[in-house]
Coordinates of C-alpha atoms and ligand atoms in Angstrom, one line a residue:
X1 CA 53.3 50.2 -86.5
X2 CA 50.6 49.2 -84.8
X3 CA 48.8 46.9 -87.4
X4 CA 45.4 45.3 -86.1
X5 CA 42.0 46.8 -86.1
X6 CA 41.5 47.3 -82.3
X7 CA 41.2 50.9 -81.5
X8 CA 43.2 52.2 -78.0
X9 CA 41.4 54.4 -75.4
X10 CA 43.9 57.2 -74.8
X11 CA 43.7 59.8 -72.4
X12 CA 44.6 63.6 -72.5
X13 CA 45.0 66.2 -70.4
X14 CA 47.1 69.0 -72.3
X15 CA 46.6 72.4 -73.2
X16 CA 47.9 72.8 -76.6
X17 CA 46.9 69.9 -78.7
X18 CA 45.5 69.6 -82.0
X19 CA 43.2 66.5 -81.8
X20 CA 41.6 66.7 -85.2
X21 CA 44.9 66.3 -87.1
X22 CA 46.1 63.6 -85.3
X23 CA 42.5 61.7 -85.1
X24 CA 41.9 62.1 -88.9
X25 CA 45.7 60.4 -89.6
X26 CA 44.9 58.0 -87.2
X27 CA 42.1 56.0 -86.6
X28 CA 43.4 53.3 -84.5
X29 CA 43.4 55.5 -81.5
X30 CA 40.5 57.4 -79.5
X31 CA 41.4 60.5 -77.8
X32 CA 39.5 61.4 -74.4
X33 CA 40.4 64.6 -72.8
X34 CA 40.2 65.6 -69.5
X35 CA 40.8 68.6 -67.3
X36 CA 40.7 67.3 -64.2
X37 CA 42.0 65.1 -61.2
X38 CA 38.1 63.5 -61.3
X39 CA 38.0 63.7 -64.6
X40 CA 41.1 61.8 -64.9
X41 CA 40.1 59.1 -62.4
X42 CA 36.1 58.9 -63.8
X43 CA 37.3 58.2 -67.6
X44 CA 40.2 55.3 -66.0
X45 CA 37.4 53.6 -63.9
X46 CA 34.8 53.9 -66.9
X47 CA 37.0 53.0 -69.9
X48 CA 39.7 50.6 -70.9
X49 CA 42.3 53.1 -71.1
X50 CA 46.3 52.0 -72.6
X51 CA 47.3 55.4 -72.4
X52 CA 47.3 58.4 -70.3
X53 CA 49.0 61.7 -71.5
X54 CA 49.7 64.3 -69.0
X55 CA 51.3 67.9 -69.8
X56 CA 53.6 68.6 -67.0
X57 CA 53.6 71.5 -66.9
X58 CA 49.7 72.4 -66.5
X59 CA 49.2 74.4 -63.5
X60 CA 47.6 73.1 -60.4
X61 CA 48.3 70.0 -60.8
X62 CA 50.9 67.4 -58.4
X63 CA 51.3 65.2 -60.8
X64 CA 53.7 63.1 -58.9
X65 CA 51.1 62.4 -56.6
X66 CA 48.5 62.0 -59.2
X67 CA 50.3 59.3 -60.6
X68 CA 51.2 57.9 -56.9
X69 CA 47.4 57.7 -55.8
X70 CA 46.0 56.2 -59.3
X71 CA 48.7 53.6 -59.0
X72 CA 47.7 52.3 -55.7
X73 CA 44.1 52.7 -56.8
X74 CA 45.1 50.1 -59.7
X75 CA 43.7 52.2 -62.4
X76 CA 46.9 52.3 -64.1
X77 CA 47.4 48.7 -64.1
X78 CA 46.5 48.4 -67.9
X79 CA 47.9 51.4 -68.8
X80 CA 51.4 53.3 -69.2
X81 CA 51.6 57.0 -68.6
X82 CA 53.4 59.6 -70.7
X83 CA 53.9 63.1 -69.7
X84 CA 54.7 66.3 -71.9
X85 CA 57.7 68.6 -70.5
X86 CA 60.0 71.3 -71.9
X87 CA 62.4 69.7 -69.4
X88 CA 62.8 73.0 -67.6
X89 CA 62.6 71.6 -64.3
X90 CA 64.9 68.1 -64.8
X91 CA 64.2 67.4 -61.6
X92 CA 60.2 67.1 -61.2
X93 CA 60.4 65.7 -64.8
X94 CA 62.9 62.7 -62.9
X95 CA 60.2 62.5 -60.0
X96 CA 57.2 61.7 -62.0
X97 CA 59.1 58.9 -63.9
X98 CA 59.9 57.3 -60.7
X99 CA 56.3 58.0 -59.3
X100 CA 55.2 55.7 -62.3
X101 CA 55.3 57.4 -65.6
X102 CA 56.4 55.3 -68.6
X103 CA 58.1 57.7 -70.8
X104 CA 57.7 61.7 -71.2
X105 CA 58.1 63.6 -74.8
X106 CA 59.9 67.1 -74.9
X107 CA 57.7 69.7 -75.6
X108 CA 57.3 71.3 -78.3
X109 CA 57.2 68.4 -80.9
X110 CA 55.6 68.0 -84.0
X111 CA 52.4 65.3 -84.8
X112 CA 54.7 62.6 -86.4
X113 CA 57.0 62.7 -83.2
X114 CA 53.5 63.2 -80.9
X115 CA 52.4 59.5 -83.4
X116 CA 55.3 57.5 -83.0
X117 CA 55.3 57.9 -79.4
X118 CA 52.3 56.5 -78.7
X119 CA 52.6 54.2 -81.1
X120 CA 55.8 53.1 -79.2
X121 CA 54.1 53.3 -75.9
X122 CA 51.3 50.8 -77.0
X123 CA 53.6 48.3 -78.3
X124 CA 55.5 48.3 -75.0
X125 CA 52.2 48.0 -73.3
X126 CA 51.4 44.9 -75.7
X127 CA 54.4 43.6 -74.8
X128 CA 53.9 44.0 -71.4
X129 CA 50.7 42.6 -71.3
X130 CA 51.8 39.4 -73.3
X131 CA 55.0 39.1 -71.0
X132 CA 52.3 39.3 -68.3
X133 CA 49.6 36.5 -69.6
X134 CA 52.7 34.8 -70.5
X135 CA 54.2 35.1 -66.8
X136 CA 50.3 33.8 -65.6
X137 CA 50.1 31.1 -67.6
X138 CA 53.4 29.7 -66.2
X139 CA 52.7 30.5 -63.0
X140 CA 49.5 28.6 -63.6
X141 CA 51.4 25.5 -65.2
X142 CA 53.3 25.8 -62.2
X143 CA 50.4 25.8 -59.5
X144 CA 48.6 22.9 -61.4
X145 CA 51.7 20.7 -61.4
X146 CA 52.1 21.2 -57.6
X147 CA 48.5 20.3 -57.3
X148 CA 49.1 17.5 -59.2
X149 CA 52.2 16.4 -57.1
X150 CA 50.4 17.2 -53.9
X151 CA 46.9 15.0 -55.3
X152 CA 49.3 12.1 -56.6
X153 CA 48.8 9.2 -53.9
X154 CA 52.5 8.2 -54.5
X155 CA 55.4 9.7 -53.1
X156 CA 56.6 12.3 -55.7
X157 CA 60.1 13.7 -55.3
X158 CA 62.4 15.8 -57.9
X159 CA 66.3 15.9 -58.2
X160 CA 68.7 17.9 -59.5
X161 CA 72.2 16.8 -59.1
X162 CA 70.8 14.3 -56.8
X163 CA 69.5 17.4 -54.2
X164 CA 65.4 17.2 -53.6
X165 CA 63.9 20.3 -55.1
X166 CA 60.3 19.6 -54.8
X167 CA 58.2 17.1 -53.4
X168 CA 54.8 16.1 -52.3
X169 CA 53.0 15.6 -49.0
X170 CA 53.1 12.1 -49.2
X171 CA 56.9 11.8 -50.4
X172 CA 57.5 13.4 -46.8
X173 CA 54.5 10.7 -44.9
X174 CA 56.1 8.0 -46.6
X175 CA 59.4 7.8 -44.9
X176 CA 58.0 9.5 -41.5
X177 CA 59.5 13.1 -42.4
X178 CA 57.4 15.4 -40.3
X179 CA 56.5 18.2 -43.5
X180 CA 58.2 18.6 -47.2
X181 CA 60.4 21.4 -45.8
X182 CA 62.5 18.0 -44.5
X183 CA 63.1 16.7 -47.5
X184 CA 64.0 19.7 -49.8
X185 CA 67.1 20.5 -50.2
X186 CA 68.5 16.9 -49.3
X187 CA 70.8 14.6 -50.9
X188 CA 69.2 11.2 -52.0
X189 CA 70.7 8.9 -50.2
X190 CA 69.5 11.4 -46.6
X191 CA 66.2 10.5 -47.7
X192 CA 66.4 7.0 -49.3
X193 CA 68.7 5.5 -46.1
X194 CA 69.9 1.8 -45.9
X195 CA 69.3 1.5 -49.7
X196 CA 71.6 -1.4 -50.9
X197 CA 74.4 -0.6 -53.4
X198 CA 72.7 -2.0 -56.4
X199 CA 70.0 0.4 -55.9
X200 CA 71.9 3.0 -54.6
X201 CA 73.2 3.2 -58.3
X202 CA 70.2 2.5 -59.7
X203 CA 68.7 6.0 -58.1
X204 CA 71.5 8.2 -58.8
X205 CA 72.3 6.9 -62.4
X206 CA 71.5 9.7 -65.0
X207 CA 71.4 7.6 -67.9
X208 CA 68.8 4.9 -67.7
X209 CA 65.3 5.1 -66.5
X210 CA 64.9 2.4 -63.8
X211 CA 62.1 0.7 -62.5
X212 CA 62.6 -1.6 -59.0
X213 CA 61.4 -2.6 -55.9
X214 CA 63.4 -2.1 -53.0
X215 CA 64.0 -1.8 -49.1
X216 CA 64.6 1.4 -47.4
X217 CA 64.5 2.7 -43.5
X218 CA 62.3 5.5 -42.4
X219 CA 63.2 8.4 -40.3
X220 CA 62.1 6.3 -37.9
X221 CA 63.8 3.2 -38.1
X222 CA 61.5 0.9 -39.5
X223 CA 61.9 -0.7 -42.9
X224 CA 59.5 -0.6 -45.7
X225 CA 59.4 -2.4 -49.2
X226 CA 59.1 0.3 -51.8
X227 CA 58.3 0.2 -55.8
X228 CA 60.6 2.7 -57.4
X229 CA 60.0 4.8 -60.1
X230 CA 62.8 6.7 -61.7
X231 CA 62.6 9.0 -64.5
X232 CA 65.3 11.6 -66.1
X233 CA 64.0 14.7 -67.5
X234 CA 66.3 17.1 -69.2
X235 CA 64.7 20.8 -68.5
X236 CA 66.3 23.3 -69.9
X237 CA 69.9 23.6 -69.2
X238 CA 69.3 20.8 -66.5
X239 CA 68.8 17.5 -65.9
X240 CA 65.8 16.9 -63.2
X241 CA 65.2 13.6 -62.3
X242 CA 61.4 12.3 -60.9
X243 CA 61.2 9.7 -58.2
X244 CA 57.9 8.3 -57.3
X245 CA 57.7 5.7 -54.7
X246 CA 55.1 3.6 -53.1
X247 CA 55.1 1.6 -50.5
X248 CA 54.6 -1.9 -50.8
X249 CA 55.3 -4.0 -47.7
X250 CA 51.6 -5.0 -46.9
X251 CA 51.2 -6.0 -50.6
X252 CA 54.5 -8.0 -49.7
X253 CA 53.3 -9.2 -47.0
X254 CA 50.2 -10.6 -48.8
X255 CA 52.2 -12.1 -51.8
X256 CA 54.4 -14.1 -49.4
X257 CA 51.0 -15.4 -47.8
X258 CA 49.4 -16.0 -51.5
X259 CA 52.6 -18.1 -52.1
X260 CA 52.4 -20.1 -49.2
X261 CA 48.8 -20.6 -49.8
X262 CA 49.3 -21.3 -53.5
X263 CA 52.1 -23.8 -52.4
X264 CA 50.0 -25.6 -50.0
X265 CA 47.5 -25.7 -52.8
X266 CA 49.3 -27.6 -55.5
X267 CA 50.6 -29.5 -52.6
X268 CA 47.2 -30.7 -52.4
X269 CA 47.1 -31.4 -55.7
X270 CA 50.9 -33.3 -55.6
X271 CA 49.2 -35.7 -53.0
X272 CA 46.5 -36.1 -55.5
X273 CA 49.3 -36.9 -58.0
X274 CA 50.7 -39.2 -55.7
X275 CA 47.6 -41.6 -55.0
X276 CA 47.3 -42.2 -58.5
X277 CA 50.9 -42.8 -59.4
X278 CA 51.0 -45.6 -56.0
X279 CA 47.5 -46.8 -56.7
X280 CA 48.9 -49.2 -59.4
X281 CA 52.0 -50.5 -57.8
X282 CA 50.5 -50.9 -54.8
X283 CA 48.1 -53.2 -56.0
X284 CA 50.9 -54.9 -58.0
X285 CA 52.6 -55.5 -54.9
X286 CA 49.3 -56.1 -53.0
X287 CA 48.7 -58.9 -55.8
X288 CA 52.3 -60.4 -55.2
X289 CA 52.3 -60.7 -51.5
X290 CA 48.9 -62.0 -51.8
X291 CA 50.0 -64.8 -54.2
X292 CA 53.2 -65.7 -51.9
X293 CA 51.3 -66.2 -49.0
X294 CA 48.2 -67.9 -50.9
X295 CA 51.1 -70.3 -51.8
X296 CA 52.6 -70.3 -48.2
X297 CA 49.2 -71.0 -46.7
X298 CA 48.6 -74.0 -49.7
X299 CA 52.4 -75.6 -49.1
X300 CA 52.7 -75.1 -52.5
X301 CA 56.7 -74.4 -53.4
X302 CA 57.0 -72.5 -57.0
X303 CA 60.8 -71.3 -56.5
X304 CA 60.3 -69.4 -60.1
X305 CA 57.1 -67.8 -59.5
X306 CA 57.8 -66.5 -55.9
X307 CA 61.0 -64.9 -57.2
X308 CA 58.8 -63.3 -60.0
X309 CA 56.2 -62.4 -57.5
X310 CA 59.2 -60.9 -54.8
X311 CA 60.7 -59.0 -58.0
X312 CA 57.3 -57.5 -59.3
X313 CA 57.0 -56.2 -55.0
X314 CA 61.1 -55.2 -55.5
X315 CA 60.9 -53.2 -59.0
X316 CA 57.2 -51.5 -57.7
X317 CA 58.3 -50.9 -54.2
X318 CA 61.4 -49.1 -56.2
X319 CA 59.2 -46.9 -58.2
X320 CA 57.0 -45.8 -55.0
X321 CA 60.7 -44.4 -53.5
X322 CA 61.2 -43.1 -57.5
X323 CA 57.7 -41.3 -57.0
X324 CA 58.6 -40.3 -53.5
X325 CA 61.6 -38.7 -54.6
X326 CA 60.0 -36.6 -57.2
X327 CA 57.4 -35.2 -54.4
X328 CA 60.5 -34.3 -52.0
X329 CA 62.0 -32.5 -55.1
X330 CA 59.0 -30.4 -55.5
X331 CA 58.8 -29.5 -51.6
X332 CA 62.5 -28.8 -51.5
X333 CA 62.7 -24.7 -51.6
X334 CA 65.7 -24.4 -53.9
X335 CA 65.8 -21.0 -54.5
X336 CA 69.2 -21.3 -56.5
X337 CA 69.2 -20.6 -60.6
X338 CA 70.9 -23.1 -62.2
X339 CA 71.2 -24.8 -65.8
X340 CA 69.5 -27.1 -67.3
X341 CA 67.1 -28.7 -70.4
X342 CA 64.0 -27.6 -70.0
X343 CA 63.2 -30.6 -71.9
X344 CA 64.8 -32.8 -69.0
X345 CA 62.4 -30.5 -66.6
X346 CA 59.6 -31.0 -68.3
X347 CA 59.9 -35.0 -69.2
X348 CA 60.3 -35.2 -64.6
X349 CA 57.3 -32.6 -64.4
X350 CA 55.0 -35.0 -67.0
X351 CA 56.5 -38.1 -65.2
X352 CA 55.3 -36.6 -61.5
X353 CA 51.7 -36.4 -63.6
X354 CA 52.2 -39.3 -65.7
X355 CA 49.4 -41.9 -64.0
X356 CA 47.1 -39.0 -63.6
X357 CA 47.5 -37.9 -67.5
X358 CA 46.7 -41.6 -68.5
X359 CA 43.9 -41.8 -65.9
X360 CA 42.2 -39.1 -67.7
X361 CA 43.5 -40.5 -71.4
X362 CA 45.5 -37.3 -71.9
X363 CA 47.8 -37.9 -74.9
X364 CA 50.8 -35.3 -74.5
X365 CA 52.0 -34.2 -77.7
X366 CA 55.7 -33.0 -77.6
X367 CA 57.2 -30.8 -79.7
X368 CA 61.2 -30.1 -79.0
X369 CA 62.9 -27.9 -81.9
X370 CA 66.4 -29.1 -80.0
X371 CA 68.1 -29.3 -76.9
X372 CA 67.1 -26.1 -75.0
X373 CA 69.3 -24.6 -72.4
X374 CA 68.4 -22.3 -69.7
X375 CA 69.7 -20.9 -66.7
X376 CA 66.4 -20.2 -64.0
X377 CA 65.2 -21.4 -60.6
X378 CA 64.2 -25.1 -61.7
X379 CA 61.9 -25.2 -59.2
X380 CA 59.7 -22.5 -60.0
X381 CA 59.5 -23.6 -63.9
X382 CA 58.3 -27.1 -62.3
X383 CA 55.6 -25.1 -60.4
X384 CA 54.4 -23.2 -63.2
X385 CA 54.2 -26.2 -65.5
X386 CA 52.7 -28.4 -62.8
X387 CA 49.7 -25.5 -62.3
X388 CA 49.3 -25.2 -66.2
X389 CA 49.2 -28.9 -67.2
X390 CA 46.7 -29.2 -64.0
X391 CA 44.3 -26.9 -65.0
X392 CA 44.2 -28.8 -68.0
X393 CA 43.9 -31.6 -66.6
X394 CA 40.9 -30.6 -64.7
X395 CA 39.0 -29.0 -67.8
X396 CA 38.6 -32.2 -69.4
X397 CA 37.3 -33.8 -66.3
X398 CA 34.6 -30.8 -66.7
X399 CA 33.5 -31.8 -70.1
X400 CA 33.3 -34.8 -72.6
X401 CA 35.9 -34.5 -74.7
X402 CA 36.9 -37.9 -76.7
X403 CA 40.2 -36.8 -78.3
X404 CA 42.4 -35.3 -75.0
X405 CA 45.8 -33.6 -76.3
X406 CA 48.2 -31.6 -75.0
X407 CA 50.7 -30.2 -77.4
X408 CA 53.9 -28.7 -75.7
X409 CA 56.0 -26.9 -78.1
X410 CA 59.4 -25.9 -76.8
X411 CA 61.0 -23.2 -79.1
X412 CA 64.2 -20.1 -78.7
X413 CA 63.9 -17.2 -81.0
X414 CA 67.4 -15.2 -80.0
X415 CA 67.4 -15.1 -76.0
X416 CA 64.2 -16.5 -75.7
X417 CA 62.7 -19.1 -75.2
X418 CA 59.2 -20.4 -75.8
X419 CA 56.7 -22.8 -73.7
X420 CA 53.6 -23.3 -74.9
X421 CA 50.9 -26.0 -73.9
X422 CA 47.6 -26.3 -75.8
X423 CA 44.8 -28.3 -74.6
X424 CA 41.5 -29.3 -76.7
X425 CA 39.5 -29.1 -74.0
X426 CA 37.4 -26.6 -75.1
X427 CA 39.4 -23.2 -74.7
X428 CA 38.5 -20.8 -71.5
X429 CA 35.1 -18.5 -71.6
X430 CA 35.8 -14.8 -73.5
X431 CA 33.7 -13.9 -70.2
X432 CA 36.7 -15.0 -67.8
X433 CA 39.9 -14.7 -69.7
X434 CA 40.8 -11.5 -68.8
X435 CA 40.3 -12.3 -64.8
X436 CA 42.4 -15.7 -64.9
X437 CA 45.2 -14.2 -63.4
X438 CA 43.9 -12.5 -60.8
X439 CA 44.5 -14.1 -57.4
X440 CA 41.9 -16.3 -56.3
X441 CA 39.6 -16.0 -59.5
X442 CA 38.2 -19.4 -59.9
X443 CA 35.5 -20.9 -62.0
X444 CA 36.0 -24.7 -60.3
X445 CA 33.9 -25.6 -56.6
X446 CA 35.3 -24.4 -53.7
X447 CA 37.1 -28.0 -52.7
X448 CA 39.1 -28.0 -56.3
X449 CA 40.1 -24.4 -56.7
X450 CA 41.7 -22.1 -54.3
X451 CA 42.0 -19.5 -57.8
X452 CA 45.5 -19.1 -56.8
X453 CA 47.3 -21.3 -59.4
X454 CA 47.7 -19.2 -62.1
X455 CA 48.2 -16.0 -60.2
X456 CA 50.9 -17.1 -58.5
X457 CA 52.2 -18.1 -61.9
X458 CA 52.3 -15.0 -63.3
X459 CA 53.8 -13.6 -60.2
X460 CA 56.6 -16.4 -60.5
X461 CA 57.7 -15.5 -63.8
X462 CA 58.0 -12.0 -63.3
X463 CA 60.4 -12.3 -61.0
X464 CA 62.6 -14.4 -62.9
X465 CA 61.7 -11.8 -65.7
X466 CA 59.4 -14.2 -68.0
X467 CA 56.0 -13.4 -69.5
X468 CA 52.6 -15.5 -69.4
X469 CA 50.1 -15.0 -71.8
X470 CA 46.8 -17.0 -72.8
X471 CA 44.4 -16.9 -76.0
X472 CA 41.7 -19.9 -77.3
X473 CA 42.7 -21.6 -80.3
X474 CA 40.7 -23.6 -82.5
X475 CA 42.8 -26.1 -85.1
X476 CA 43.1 -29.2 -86.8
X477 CA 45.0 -32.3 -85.5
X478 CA 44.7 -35.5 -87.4
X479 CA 41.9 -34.1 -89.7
X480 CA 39.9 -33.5 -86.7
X481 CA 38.4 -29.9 -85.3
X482 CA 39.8 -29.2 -81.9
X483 CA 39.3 -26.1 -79.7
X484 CA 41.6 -25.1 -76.2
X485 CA 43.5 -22.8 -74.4
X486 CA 47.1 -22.1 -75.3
X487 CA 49.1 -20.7 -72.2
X488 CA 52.4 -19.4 -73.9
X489 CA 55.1 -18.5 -71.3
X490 CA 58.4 -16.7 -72.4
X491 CA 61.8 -16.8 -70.6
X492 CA 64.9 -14.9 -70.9
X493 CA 67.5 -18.0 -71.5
X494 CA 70.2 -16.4 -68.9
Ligands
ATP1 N1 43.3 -24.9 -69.7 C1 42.2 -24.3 -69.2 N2 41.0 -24.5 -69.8 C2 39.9 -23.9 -69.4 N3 39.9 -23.0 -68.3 C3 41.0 -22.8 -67.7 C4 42.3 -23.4 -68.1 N4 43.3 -23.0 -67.3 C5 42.7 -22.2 -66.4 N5 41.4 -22.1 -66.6 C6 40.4 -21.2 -65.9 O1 41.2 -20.3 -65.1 C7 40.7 -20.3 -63.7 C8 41.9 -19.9 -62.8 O2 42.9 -20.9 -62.8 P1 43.8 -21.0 -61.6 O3 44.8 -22.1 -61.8 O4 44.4 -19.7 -61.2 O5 42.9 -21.4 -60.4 P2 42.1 -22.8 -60.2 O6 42.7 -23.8 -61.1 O7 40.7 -22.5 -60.3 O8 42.5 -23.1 -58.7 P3 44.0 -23.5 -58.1 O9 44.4 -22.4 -57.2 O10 43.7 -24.8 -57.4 O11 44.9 -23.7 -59.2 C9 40.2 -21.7 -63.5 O12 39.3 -21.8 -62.5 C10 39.6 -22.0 -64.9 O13 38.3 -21.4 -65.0
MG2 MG1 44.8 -24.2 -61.2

């Protein structure tokens, strides 16, 4: 049954047909009859019509043709067609099903058969319209995800069983394919060439989403540095996977020259180091060659106080190699991971700093829960400590602070483990803090800050998959008020 309150346009052209019964036992339907080929194609055009009746077997009409020419004229498009036959000719009863008719009744019938027919028909209609909307929509979905792919600026490509299905225009501009119709239909590795093994896996694993950075040659010949994407969708009886890919090699490029500059940098501020750790012994020793030769010059012979003199000049002229040593450390490029304390790395780091950090009355406050292992590039945890403890180092010298702390707490919670370094030198502005990582944002003059310190930082310890992250803190440290950032850097222990 049809059951809502919408009432269907139904046309009829028949001889013998008893409207009144039918309309007063039905309301949900409105008959309009016709008698006529213009008739027929004036009520179409005019009204929304779901059904058209015709009786076959009215004479003068070609109904297969009728039904032919309203077809192409797209008046039937919203509505099925049923025809009325005694079936005494089969055969022009089979023609006007093909030309377009939906269903035909055999004549003679009574009302309830005449009722239930249409009542069939408009369901199917309903049914085909839905299917239809239905079929739109999707085809809609479908259009506005292509649109989508095509607008994304990165490289979009989809898999199944490791064959491209789709892609956008700049999946194919990415790797120098000359149009999209390249790429489809091949295997990943035909587009993503010269991947290494590791990533090779990485891309064709089903399992795991995976995110990575990787090289890969063009069509071309020419390598590019690309940030992958990888996503597994399952879709219906498959399992699509989505690649997006973007290229990366200038922002590489510009990384490697951020590091160097950042290098060269706290290289700067090493040398700086330096002057204040020799200033003192230098003068020691200045002080003892001064006093031999004062004694030379006098004749006076103090066997006991020249051999103090000539051991102060020894034990200083040791520590300036000491020192010197520490510096050549720093510039060495070790790139290998290896294990260590972090405890032992960061008692060299503060003794690199040491004359500088008593220059400026900086107390360091330690806090060590135990012996910490951890197996990283030592190097690069020097750097990153080094550009933290500097910065602050320099915001005291901003300000006139009379109690100068740093508290370094060293702590593991399971496989990680936990720097942090809090200053009292005031904390960073809530107008800046969300900017101090970004390369070459600096607050200091020109001649004391490139901006590049703690960028380069943060770029460090992502690649040995650590974390940096920064609040203010105000607290209380031997019952007095204090108020400074708290850098807090996290490191996987292997
Ligand atoms: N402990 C701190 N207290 C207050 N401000 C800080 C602190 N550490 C960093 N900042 C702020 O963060 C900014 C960025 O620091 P970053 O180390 O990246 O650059 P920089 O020290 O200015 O220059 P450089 O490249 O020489 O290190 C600093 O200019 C400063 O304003
Ligand atoms: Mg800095």
């Amino acid at each position: 049954m049809i059951n809502n309150d919408t009432v269907y346009n139904i046309l009829i052209l028949a001889d013998s047909f008893d409207r009144n019964e039918i309309i007063q036992r039905n309301e949900n339907y409105k008959f309009i009859v016709v008698k006529n080929y213009t008739e027929i194609t004036e009520a179409l055009e005019k009204n929304d019509i779901s059904l058209a009746i015709l009786d076959m077997e009215l004479e003068g009409f070609n109904f297969t043709g009728i039904i032919e020419e309203l077809t192409e004229k797209r008046l039937l498009n919203n509505c099925l067609v049923l025809v009325l036959s005694t079936i005494e000719n089969p055969k022009l009863l089979k023609n006007i099903l093909k030309s377009g008719a939906a269903d035909f009744l055999k004549k003679p019938f009574i009302n309830d058969e005449f009722i239930l027919k249409i009542e069939l028909l408009i369901k199917k209609l309903l049914d085909k319209k839905l299917i239809e909307e239905q079929k739109k929509e999707i085809e809609n979905t479908l259009k506005k995800f292509k649109a989508l792919l095509d607008s994304s600026i990165n490289a979009m490509y989809i898999f199944k069983d490791n064959i491209c299905i789709e892609c956008n225009k700049e999946a194919s501009l990415l790797l120098g394919f000359n149009s999209k119709e390249e790429i489809i239909d091949k295997h990943i590795f035909n587009i993503f060439h010269n991947v290494s093994t590791k990533h090779k896996n990485l891309l064709v694993d089903n399992e795991v989403d995976h995110n990575f950075q990787t090289k890969v040659t063009g069509q071309q010949g020419n390598v590019y540095e690309v940030q992958i994407k990888e996503r597994n969708i399952p879709f219906d009886t498959d399992n699509l996977k989505i690649i997006s890919a973007m290229d990366i090699t200038d922002i590489k490029r510009n990384e490697k020259i951020l590091a160097q500059k950042s290098k060269l940098a706290s290289m700067g501020e090493m040398i700086g180091n330096i002057a204040h750790q020799w200033r003192q012994p230098l003068t020691a020793i200045s002080i003892a060659a001064s006093g031999i030769k004062l004694m030379q010059e006098c004749d006076i012979e103090d066997k006991i106080e020249t051999i103090d003199s000539l051991d102060n000049i020894v034990k200083n002229t040791k520590f300036l190699s000491a020192t010197i040593e520490d510096f050549q450390n720093f510039l060495r490029n070790d790139r290998e991971s290896s294990t260590f304390f972090i405890q032992d790395v960061l008692r060299s780091t503060l003794m690199i700093l040491d004359a500088n950090l008593k220059f400026e009355n900086i107390k360091i406050v330690q806090n060590y829960e135990e012996d910490i292992e951890i197996t990283t590039i030592q190097n690069d945890l020097v750097q990153i400590l080094l550009n933290i403890i500097n910065n602050a180092v320099d915001a005291f010298k901003d300000k006139t602070i009379k109690d100068k702390f740093l508290f370094i707490d060293v702590y593991q919670k399971k496989d990680i483990v936990y720097i942090s370094l809090l200053d009292s030198a005031g904390g960073i502005s809530e107008a800046v803090i969300d900017k101090i990582f970004e390369p070459y944002f600096t607050t200091k003059h020109q001649a004391q800050g490139t901006g590049l310190g703690l960028y380069m930082t943060h770029q460090i310890l992502s690649k040995l998959d650590g974390k940096i992250e920064v609040n203010n803190e105000s607290y209380t440290y031997e019952k007095k008020e204090n108020r400074g950032a708290k850098f807090t850097i996290t490191l996987p222990v292997f």
